[in-house]
XYZ file of C-alpha atoms in Angstrom:
638
model
C 0.000 0.000 0.000
C 1.195 3.540 -0.790
C 2.014 4.887 2.708
C 0.427 8.219 1.854
C -2.935 6.528 1.115
C -3.149 5.458 4.778
C -3.537 9.045 6.022
C -7.316 8.732 6.577
C -6.918 5.751 8.928
C -4.013 7.236 10.838
C -5.745 10.601 11.249
C -8.947 9.162 12.718
C -7.935 9.857 16.304
C -7.408 13.526 15.429
C -10.636 14.007 13.474
C -11.742 16.701 15.885
C -9.039 19.046 14.644
C -10.533 19.266 11.161
C -13.181 21.771 12.127
C -11.154 24.001 14.426
C -11.802 27.138 12.397
C -15.127 26.159 10.869
C -17.333 28.693 12.656
C -19.042 31.316 10.535
C -16.792 34.260 9.624
C -17.347 37.479 11.501
C -18.731 35.906 14.671
C -17.090 35.914 18.058
C -16.987 32.118 17.913
C -15.074 32.221 14.658
C -12.458 34.566 16.101
C -11.945 32.372 19.161
C -11.785 29.183 17.077
C -9.299 30.676 14.629
C -7.088 32.127 17.349
C -7.012 28.865 19.318
C -6.673 26.500 16.358
C -2.977 25.829 16.861
C -3.360 25.358 20.607
C -6.012 22.737 19.950
C -3.901 21.121 17.256
C -1.126 20.601 19.809
C -3.619 19.058 22.251
C -5.064 16.740 19.594
C -1.650 15.594 18.326
C -0.431 14.980 21.884
C -3.478 12.808 22.576
C -3.221 10.944 19.266
C 0.412 9.918 19.683
C 0.631 9.745 23.471
C 3.076 12.627 23.893
C 2.701 14.837 26.987
C 1.275 18.121 25.702
C 3.830 20.163 27.664
C 6.646 18.293 25.919
C 5.162 18.841 22.469
C 4.639 22.544 23.152
C 8.114 22.922 24.672
C 9.902 21.300 21.740
C 7.933 23.386 19.249
C 8.690 26.594 21.155
C 12.424 25.963 21.080
C 12.289 25.303 17.366
C 9.848 27.872 15.983
C 8.136 29.635 18.900
C 4.985 27.933 17.526
C 5.158 29.776 14.194
C 4.198 28.187 10.879
C 6.070 30.739 8.733
C 3.666 30.151 5.886
C 5.292 26.845 5.037
C 8.680 28.440 4.315
C 11.828 26.688 5.557
C 14.050 27.820 8.369
C 17.722 28.540 7.848
C 18.287 24.969 9.025
C 15.937 23.460 6.407
C 13.140 22.950 8.933
C 9.433 23.481 8.301
C 6.464 24.445 10.421
C 5.901 24.693 14.178
C 7.748 21.403 14.806
C 10.669 22.196 12.482
C 10.443 18.969 10.516
C 13.640 19.023 8.471
C 13.950 18.479 4.735
C 17.402 19.560 3.606
C 16.911 17.691 0.321
C 14.215 20.200 -0.661
C 16.021 23.306 0.612
C 19.702 22.762 -0.116
C 19.324 23.480 -3.821
C 19.113 27.223 -3.076
C 21.660 29.748 -1.993
C 25.390 30.129 -1.717
C 27.629 32.261 0.422
C 27.953 34.806 -2.372
C 24.335 35.106 -3.390
C 23.697 38.650 -4.628
C 27.072 39.877 -3.455
C 30.618 40.053 -4.833
C 32.508 41.256 -1.781
C 36.054 40.308 -0.921
C 35.595 38.925 2.629
C 39.040 40.145 3.650
C 38.472 43.665 2.312
C 42.131 44.678 2.577
C 43.234 46.681 -0.453
C 46.888 46.026 0.355
C 46.344 42.446 -0.792
C 44.941 40.779 -3.876
C 41.173 40.344 -3.956
C 40.101 37.096 -2.291
C 37.581 35.163 -4.397
C 36.584 32.023 -2.474
C 35.192 28.982 -4.275
C 31.426 28.573 -4.014
C 30.345 26.170 -1.236
C 29.110 22.690 -2.036
C 25.954 21.569 -0.258
C 26.138 18.571 2.016
C 24.391 15.297 1.208
C 21.174 14.969 3.252
C 21.486 12.805 6.362
C 18.633 11.225 8.381
C 18.944 13.813 11.176
C 18.150 16.504 8.590
C 15.322 14.549 6.938
C 12.794 14.107 9.756
C 10.001 14.961 7.322
C 10.602 11.522 5.759
C 10.231 9.774 9.109
C 7.118 11.812 9.896
C 5.610 10.852 6.534
C 6.274 7.171 7.197
C 4.766 7.353 10.693
C 1.649 9.365 9.807
C 0.966 8.435 6.192
C 0.822 12.134 5.376
C 2.532 13.460 2.255
C 5.784 15.393 2.856
C 4.311 18.454 1.135
C 1.469 18.603 3.667
C 3.878 18.040 6.536
C 5.914 21.009 5.330
C 3.070 23.431 4.642
C 0.043 22.466 6.804
C 0.656 23.545 10.414
C -1.764 20.986 11.871
C -0.193 18.100 9.964
C 3.272 19.395 10.826
C 2.394 19.260 14.535
C 1.056 15.733 14.073
C 4.278 14.770 12.305
C 6.426 16.172 15.091
C 4.373 14.362 17.732
C 4.697 11.101 15.795
C 8.488 11.488 15.582
C 8.774 12.215 19.318
C 6.618 9.184 20.137
C 8.750 7.040 17.819
C 11.941 8.136 19.585
C 10.336 7.382 22.951
C 9.368 3.866 21.854
C 12.901 3.206 20.628
C 14.170 4.180 24.077
C 11.799 1.573 25.540
C 10.183 4.057 27.938
C 6.417 3.971 28.514
C 5.283 6.989 30.531
C 2.990 10.004 30.367
C 5.181 11.919 32.819
C 6.956 14.786 30.968
C 10.098 14.134 33.038
C 10.505 10.748 31.353
C 10.723 12.253 27.846
C 14.146 13.841 28.219
C 15.874 11.302 25.946
C 13.313 11.627 23.154
C 13.529 15.424 23.306
C 17.331 15.300 23.187
C 17.185 13.055 20.121
C 14.659 15.342 18.422
C 17.349 18.028 18.313
C 19.202 16.049 15.633
C 22.417 16.651 17.565
C 25.370 14.415 16.813
C 27.035 14.864 20.205
C 25.817 14.567 23.772
C 26.562 18.167 24.746
C 24.381 19.619 21.994
C 21.588 17.147 22.639
C 21.656 17.955 26.351
C 21.648 21.704 25.740
C 18.581 21.441 23.527
C 16.705 19.210 25.947
C 17.644 21.380 28.933
C 16.333 24.485 27.162
C 13.067 22.694 26.319
C 12.526 21.635 29.938
C 13.534 25.077 31.165
C 10.776 26.465 28.930
C 8.296 23.916 30.295
C 9.166 24.855 33.877
C 8.947 28.592 33.203
C 5.969 28.523 30.846
C 5.408 30.712 27.817
C 2.622 32.368 25.873
C 2.484 34.452 22.720
C 0.466 35.304 19.645
C 2.115 34.063 16.460
C 2.584 36.067 13.304
C -0.501 34.457 11.773
C -2.677 35.340 14.760
C -2.579 32.076 16.715
C -2.707 32.386 20.503
C -0.680 29.600 22.128
C 0.111 29.062 25.798
C 2.323 26.643 27.690
C 1.412 26.667 31.384
C 4.409 26.541 33.721
C 4.953 22.991 34.997
C 7.835 22.257 37.339
C 9.636 19.209 35.978
C 12.834 17.453 37.031
C 13.732 15.630 33.801
C 15.390 12.228 33.727
C 18.712 13.431 32.333
C 20.215 9.992 32.721
C 18.321 8.974 29.584
C 20.914 10.870 27.559
C 23.292 7.943 27.961
C 20.867 5.738 26.044
C 21.452 7.814 22.905
C 25.132 6.770 22.930
C 26.275 10.087 21.508
C 29.938 11.096 21.782
C 31.010 14.122 23.775
C 32.383 17.031 21.768
C 35.946 18.237 22.242
C 35.873 21.743 23.728
C 39.631 22.195 23.390
C 40.530 25.887 23.246
C 36.941 26.992 22.780
C 35.949 30.404 24.164
C 32.272 30.096 25.064
C 29.985 29.960 28.100
C 30.175 26.739 30.084
C 26.430 26.082 29.760
C 26.347 25.812 25.955
C 27.370 23.045 23.602
C 30.623 24.098 21.941
C 33.670 22.498 20.349
C 36.973 23.533 18.804
C 37.230 22.914 15.055
C 40.200 25.047 14.013
C 40.577 26.984 10.797
C 44.007 26.496 9.197
C 46.671 29.147 9.397
C 49.046 27.821 6.792
C 50.875 28.770 3.625
C 49.197 27.958 0.325
C 52.032 28.949 -2.004
C 55.636 30.087 -2.163
C 54.956 33.795 -1.662
C 55.018 35.480 1.746
C 51.401 36.512 1.245
C 50.160 33.111 0.055
C 48.432 31.801 3.147
C 45.042 31.345 4.726
C 42.540 31.709 6.083
C 42.871 34.387 8.780
C 45.533 36.572 10.379
C 47.364 36.074 13.640
C 47.083 38.942 16.124
C 47.218 39.694 19.838
C 43.904 41.391 20.450
C 42.941 43.189 22.644
C 46.557 44.136 23.440
C 47.271 45.002 19.797
C 43.822 46.436 18.989
C 40.599 46.702 20.939
C 37.761 44.424 19.844
C 34.870 46.841 19.470
C 32.246 44.970 17.426
C 30.597 41.585 16.940
C 29.261 40.835 13.458
C 26.243 38.551 12.997
C 26.292 36.491 9.764
C 24.561 33.514 8.268
C 26.497 30.855 6.393
C 24.361 30.518 3.221
C 25.059 26.778 3.258
C 24.544 23.830 5.580
C 26.423 23.598 8.847
C 28.475 20.645 7.614
C 29.343 22.477 4.404
C 30.394 25.543 6.413
C 32.723 23.409 8.549
C 34.327 22.042 5.407
C 34.844 25.527 4.023
C 36.324 27.095 7.140
C 38.879 24.262 7.311
C 40.040 25.046 3.753
C 43.122 27.331 3.827
C 42.139 28.835 0.466
C 38.753 29.934 1.783
C 37.803 32.654 4.258
C 37.816 32.267 8.032
C 35.447 33.403 10.788
C 35.420 32.820 14.518
C 32.265 30.793 15.230
C 29.620 28.737 13.399
C 26.260 27.921 15.019
C 24.105 24.976 13.966
C 20.457 25.805 13.369
C 18.653 22.739 14.684
C 20.149 22.727 18.182
C 22.310 25.870 18.474
C 25.571 23.921 18.758
C 28.693 26.114 18.478
C 31.938 25.395 16.656
C 34.813 27.818 17.193
C 37.436 28.064 14.448
C 39.635 31.064 15.266
C 40.720 32.372 18.661
C 39.114 35.734 19.333
C 42.547 37.325 19.702
C 43.108 36.650 15.978
C 41.518 38.403 12.985
C 39.069 36.587 10.741
C 38.333 37.283 7.083
C 34.572 37.575 7.242
C 33.024 41.064 7.022
C 34.300 42.382 3.676
C 35.869 45.427 5.342
C 39.368 45.151 6.760
C 38.885 47.894 9.345
C 35.817 46.059 10.707
C 37.534 42.663 10.492
C 40.498 43.907 12.510
C 38.258 45.099 15.339
C 35.478 42.487 15.369
C 34.488 38.884 16.007
C 32.529 37.087 13.276
C 29.671 34.766 14.301
C 28.092 32.699 11.519
C 24.647 31.084 11.846
C 23.666 28.152 9.633
C 21.409 29.450 6.875
C 20.354 29.539 3.240
C 20.103 32.889 1.451
C 17.675 32.012 -1.305
C 15.132 29.925 0.557
C 15.659 29.656 4.307
C 14.224 32.772 5.901
C 13.684 32.157 9.609
C 15.921 31.204 12.478
C 15.220 28.642 15.194
C 14.749 29.610 18.808
C 17.575 27.214 19.681
C 20.071 29.169 17.579
C 18.795 32.533 18.873
C 19.290 31.397 22.460
C 22.747 29.932 21.981
C 23.889 32.890 19.917
C 22.679 35.317 22.577
C 24.546 33.406 25.286
C 27.724 33.439 23.201
C 27.506 37.100 22.222
C 26.734 38.181 25.791
C 29.779 36.181 26.959
C 32.013 37.839 24.338
C 30.597 41.296 25.047
C 31.333 40.868 28.753
C 34.834 39.584 28.026
C 35.760 42.486 25.765
C 33.517 45.183 27.288
C 31.488 45.615 24.114
C 28.207 47.501 24.644
C 25.078 45.516 23.801
C 23.492 47.817 21.244
C 23.066 47.990 17.479
C 26.044 50.323 17.193
C 28.379 47.539 18.332
C 26.434 44.347 17.530
C 26.208 44.607 13.765
C 24.655 42.463 11.099
C 26.892 41.756 8.124
C 24.347 43.846 6.240
C 25.326 46.840 8.404
C 29.037 46.719 7.492
C 29.951 49.487 5.003
C 31.739 49.079 1.712
C 35.385 50.096 1.834
C 35.350 52.274 -1.312
C 32.677 53.506 -3.737
C 33.506 50.559 -5.986
C 32.786 47.921 -3.309
C 29.486 49.252 -1.908
C 27.214 47.404 -4.332
C 28.847 44.022 -3.724
C 28.566 43.953 0.069
C 26.619 41.062 1.571
C 23.176 41.429 3.146
C 22.999 38.655 5.750
C 21.516 37.829 8.233
C 18.736 39.558 6.310
C 15.417 41.216 7.125
C 13.954 38.140 8.835
C 16.467 38.076 11.706
C 14.445 39.099 14.778
C 16.673 41.764 16.306
C 14.137 42.725 18.994
C 13.828 39.155 20.255
C 17.586 38.712 20.029
C 18.228 41.734 22.234
C 15.614 40.485 24.694
C 17.643 37.278 24.956
C 20.848 39.319 25.314
C 19.300 41.002 28.336
C 19.382 44.396 26.582
C 15.817 44.910 25.314
C 15.165 47.614 22.736
C 13.038 49.688 25.072
C 12.617 53.444 25.123
C 14.112 55.334 28.054
C 12.809 58.660 26.760
C 9.432 59.949 27.957
C 8.903 62.302 25.037
C 10.214 63.095 21.574
C 13.960 63.678 21.613
C 14.876 64.195 17.966
C 16.286 60.657 17.909
C 14.391 57.392 17.401
C 15.056 53.682 17.789
C 13.461 51.574 15.059
C 11.230 49.022 16.767
C 8.450 47.486 14.660
C 6.271 44.685 15.984
C 8.116 41.762 14.404
C 5.138 39.430 14.067
C 2.809 41.896 12.360
C 5.444 43.867 10.409
C 5.402 41.908 7.139
C 6.920 43.832 4.201
C 6.226 42.476 0.727
C 9.734 41.452 -0.269
C 10.586 39.669 -3.497
C 13.337 37.320 -4.608
C 13.393 34.765 -1.771
C 12.946 31.839 -4.176
C 13.455 33.382 -7.608
C 14.108 36.858 -9.014
C 11.040 39.080 -8.858
C 8.788 36.465 -7.247
C 6.916 37.544 -4.112
C 8.264 36.176 -0.835
C 5.851 34.605 1.623
C 4.658 37.332 3.976
C 6.234 36.878 7.402
C 7.499 38.861 10.350
C 10.469 41.124 9.761
C 12.779 43.549 11.568
C 12.927 45.780 8.481
C 11.041 49.071 8.173
C 10.640 50.323 4.611
C 11.477 53.971 3.927
C 9.749 56.134 1.329
C 10.426 59.457 -0.347
C 7.146 60.961 0.888
C 4.795 60.320 3.833
C 2.452 57.921 2.054
C 2.357 54.159 1.572
C 2.535 54.283 -2.219
C 5.459 56.718 -2.433
C 8.646 55.484 -4.169
C 11.480 53.955 -2.197
C 14.628 55.998 -1.606
C 17.468 55.962 -4.120
C 20.850 54.625 -3.020
C 23.650 55.812 -5.348
C 25.969 53.123 -4.024
C 23.623 50.226 -4.763
C 21.810 51.800 -7.729
C 24.092 54.186 -9.655
C 22.234 56.603 -11.862
C 19.574 57.652 -9.371
C 17.075 54.807 -9.748
C 14.994 53.907 -6.709
C 15.752 50.993 -4.446
C 13.651 47.858 -4.777
C 11.767 45.424 -2.548
C 14.201 42.633 -3.412
C 15.065 40.819 -0.191
C 18.763 41.637 -0.701
C 18.303 45.372 -1.387
C 19.087 47.367 1.780
C 18.951 50.761 0.031
C 15.687 51.937 1.574
C 15.193 50.115 4.833
C 16.010 50.586 8.488
C 16.156 47.747 11.005
C 15.042 47.114 14.572
C 17.407 48.584 17.154
C 19.074 51.040 14.803
C 18.905 54.693 15.860
C 18.344 57.624 13.512
C 18.040 61.393 13.779
C 14.555 62.734 13.115
C 14.320 65.092 10.138
C 10.582 65.859 10.180
C 7.238 64.644 11.554
C 3.907 64.888 9.757
C 0.887 63.377 11.434
C 1.417 59.596 11.699
C 4.638 59.730 9.674
C 8.254 60.341 10.695
C 11.185 61.179 8.425
C 14.735 60.246 9.392
C 18.014 61.353 7.837
C 19.155 58.435 5.669
C 21.987 58.494 3.095
C 21.757 62.266 2.708
C 17.958 62.399 2.292
C 14.713 62.085 4.221
C 13.243 58.614 4.583
C 9.605 58.398 5.687
C 7.945 55.605 7.664
C 4.915 55.243 9.907
C 5.805 56.577 13.354
C 4.394 53.545 15.180
C 7.446 51.552 14.032
C 9.837 53.546 16.257
C 10.182 54.887 19.803
C 11.976 57.987 21.135
C 15.637 57.374 21.952
C 18.352 58.946 24.062
C 21.748 59.582 22.548
C 23.819 61.980 20.481
C 23.899 63.096 16.869
C 26.589 64.477 14.601
C 26.258 67.496 12.313
C 28.796 69.197 10.058
C 30.845 71.859 11.813
C 29.654 75.432 11.222
C 30.934 76.770 7.925
C 31.159 73.367 6.217
C 28.696 72.778 3.387
C 29.217 69.024 3.666
C 31.591 66.477 5.150
C 33.039 63.312 3.581
C 31.705 59.926 4.711
C 34.071 56.967 4.839
C 33.762 53.197 4.848
C 36.950 52.763 6.893
C 38.464 54.667 9.823
C 42.043 54.655 8.576
C 44.971 56.871 9.661
C 46.326 59.874 7.834
C 49.163 59.174 5.384
C 51.846 60.636 7.656
C 51.167 57.967 10.303
C 52.439 55.067 8.148
C 56.022 53.764 8.472
C 58.199 54.101 5.390
C 57.859 50.409 4.470
C 54.026 50.422 4.453
C 52.085 52.089 1.664
C 49.393 54.366 3.117
C 45.797 53.361 2.518
C 43.985 56.102 0.639
C 41.277 57.994 2.544
C 38.665 57.757 -0.191
C 35.157 58.983 0.699
C 32.091 56.981 -0.266
C 29.712 58.309 -2.932
C 27.216 59.802 -0.489
C 26.531 63.350 0.688
C 26.346 64.451 4.331
C 25.297 68.072 3.951
C 24.916 70.933 6.400
C 21.551 70.768 8.156
C 21.513 66.972 8.300
C 21.971 64.913 11.459
C 22.955 61.294 12.041
C 22.913 59.172 15.173
C 26.374 59.017 16.738
C 27.941 55.698 17.601
C 31.321 55.082 19.212
C 34.278 57.404 18.704
C 37.005 55.229 17.213
C 40.759 55.612 16.737
C 42.220 55.589 13.258
C 43.990 52.267 12.838
C 45.219 50.029 10.039
C 46.386 46.481 10.721
C 49.114 45.689 8.201
C 49.383 41.889 8.081
C 50.131 40.969 4.498
C 52.679 38.225 5.240
C 52.493 34.795 6.825
C 54.965 35.689 9.589
C 53.011 37.494 12.340
C 56.251 39.007 13.636
C 56.118 41.406 10.681
C 52.558 42.569 11.372
C 52.091 46.194 12.410
C 49.168 48.218 13.786
C 49.412 51.689 12.259
C 47.820 54.326 14.482
C 47.097 57.889 13.475
C 46.177 61.142 15.186
C 42.816 61.303 13.393
C 39.731 60.066 15.242
C 36.414 59.058 13.711
C 32.859 58.759 14.926
C 30.737 55.908 13.649
C 27.322 57.054 12.432
C 24.104 55.294 11.431
C 24.162 56.714 7.943
C 21.844 54.355 6.074
C 21.092 50.716 6.661
C 24.854 50.396 7.018
C 27.088 52.340 9.366
C 29.771 54.748 8.151
C 32.548 56.899 9.604
C 33.194 60.657 9.690
C 36.227 62.435 11.065
C 35.646 64.054 14.446
C 37.427 67.154 13.155
C 34.646 67.614 10.573
C 31.614 67.335 12.845
C 29.983 68.461 16.055
C 28.754 65.744 18.422
C 25.773 66.938 20.436
C 22.353 66.151 21.794
C 19.712 66.203 19.027
């Protein structure tokens, strides 16, 4: 018998879920039924497969926070509230250089680095749970990916299957620790334990929220002391922490990137640079990336001396961390050598073209790691220091258009900063002339295009991005960006086009307010958005010094030519192609020293940090940050 033809028999116990939203439209009953449909689907699936409802809700929360995401895959190739994985379907899309041509090293003193495109890993059973769910339920994989109710049933069936294989018969949530740990797909005991511990921590603390598609779901707090000894039954190896720099309560291992010569020349080596930070240079920023390939493929790439190197990779399904480069050393990851020399690069497993949401497991682990690093290096937890790769500026006018755009508009910056313990709240009681962008992630659903194919509409889903327009109306054109669109054409709604969008947590100077609309200064012009998407902020702004018609804006904070030793060619101070004119204001970030890390040879003994007398202030100039010389501007309250 075709296993998919058995779905009617296997669904009989859950027949009551079919009419969850069947009440007449427009009635109070219909609203309640629609809002509670997912809650009732969890209850029905738990009863059908004999899974404690708290366990099913807890696992789903740590994967998707109960979201369906319109049937679109996560960055870890998972679908629906239960994150049933199907890497075979997803892995055909995306590469690390999708819609971007940047040199990850971004050092003009060296030849342009053009890494080979990544190869996608062969699907493994741990990343194909949709197949197991289809076998257990008789439901077609397509329905398991796109129908939230069937996805929940599939996840419950997989959990019950894992529990049976452990030989444990119990309705006590505490006795499901081993099955939950296995559901993570982890290949080592530390990662499996971290995932299971976070699930049971959620069960003990409880949770409730309304999803992006209007579903109200609640997990009542239930104190549980899970049977952690079941982990031994999975017979998973422990990971080797080695030299790893990470919190003790996360799953992390040391998988080093190679620092080795690749040719006969002094500059033929990879795939990072030795340094002695913070003694040599302060680490001032952390850059959030996604890999644009599977976790396994990313590990293969970072161990290739001809490829680029970054500090950490996080696995999507369970949040497991691999560290590749010591934080004292400089990775080749951000496409801007000034930023590379002063930052730590954290990659999150993801696919550019198709995967568009991140698991709760990876958010939580990433937040723990970044908070640990921020504490270690005294990095403030704000959007001026915790940057997305899409916030890193081009080095020169010629490199602006090729800069990467990850982690993209679907990274939930507000939730991430909640997990960091630095929520994006407003401390101002009234308008200050400065705003923090803070849309409601679930209901803010811009109509992007290009997620699956050029020009095609993306599935509507929650986003951190706020779209800016040339006038205070919804149908006004988007702003032009001369760096991304030379010739004055408007920006687009392509998912990779950051020319006319601000992001949650970023701060901007207010240019004008009209009714329900606010304009901010953005790339030398006014960008309008609905005021409800921002809150008043405290901070400082920069303006050109009196008497200056405009000031140059830079993509690097490099020293003046006279600061360089005779044997090092000065890096040119070339402004970007934007205008910062008198009368405009931009939110001020950190004041930074002018530095250039000259490290063009394999021998670190020859490396030199060139320091100048010039200082710069980082500004939120557009979607990306930029730098202006302190001698050109006034820093003041708005």
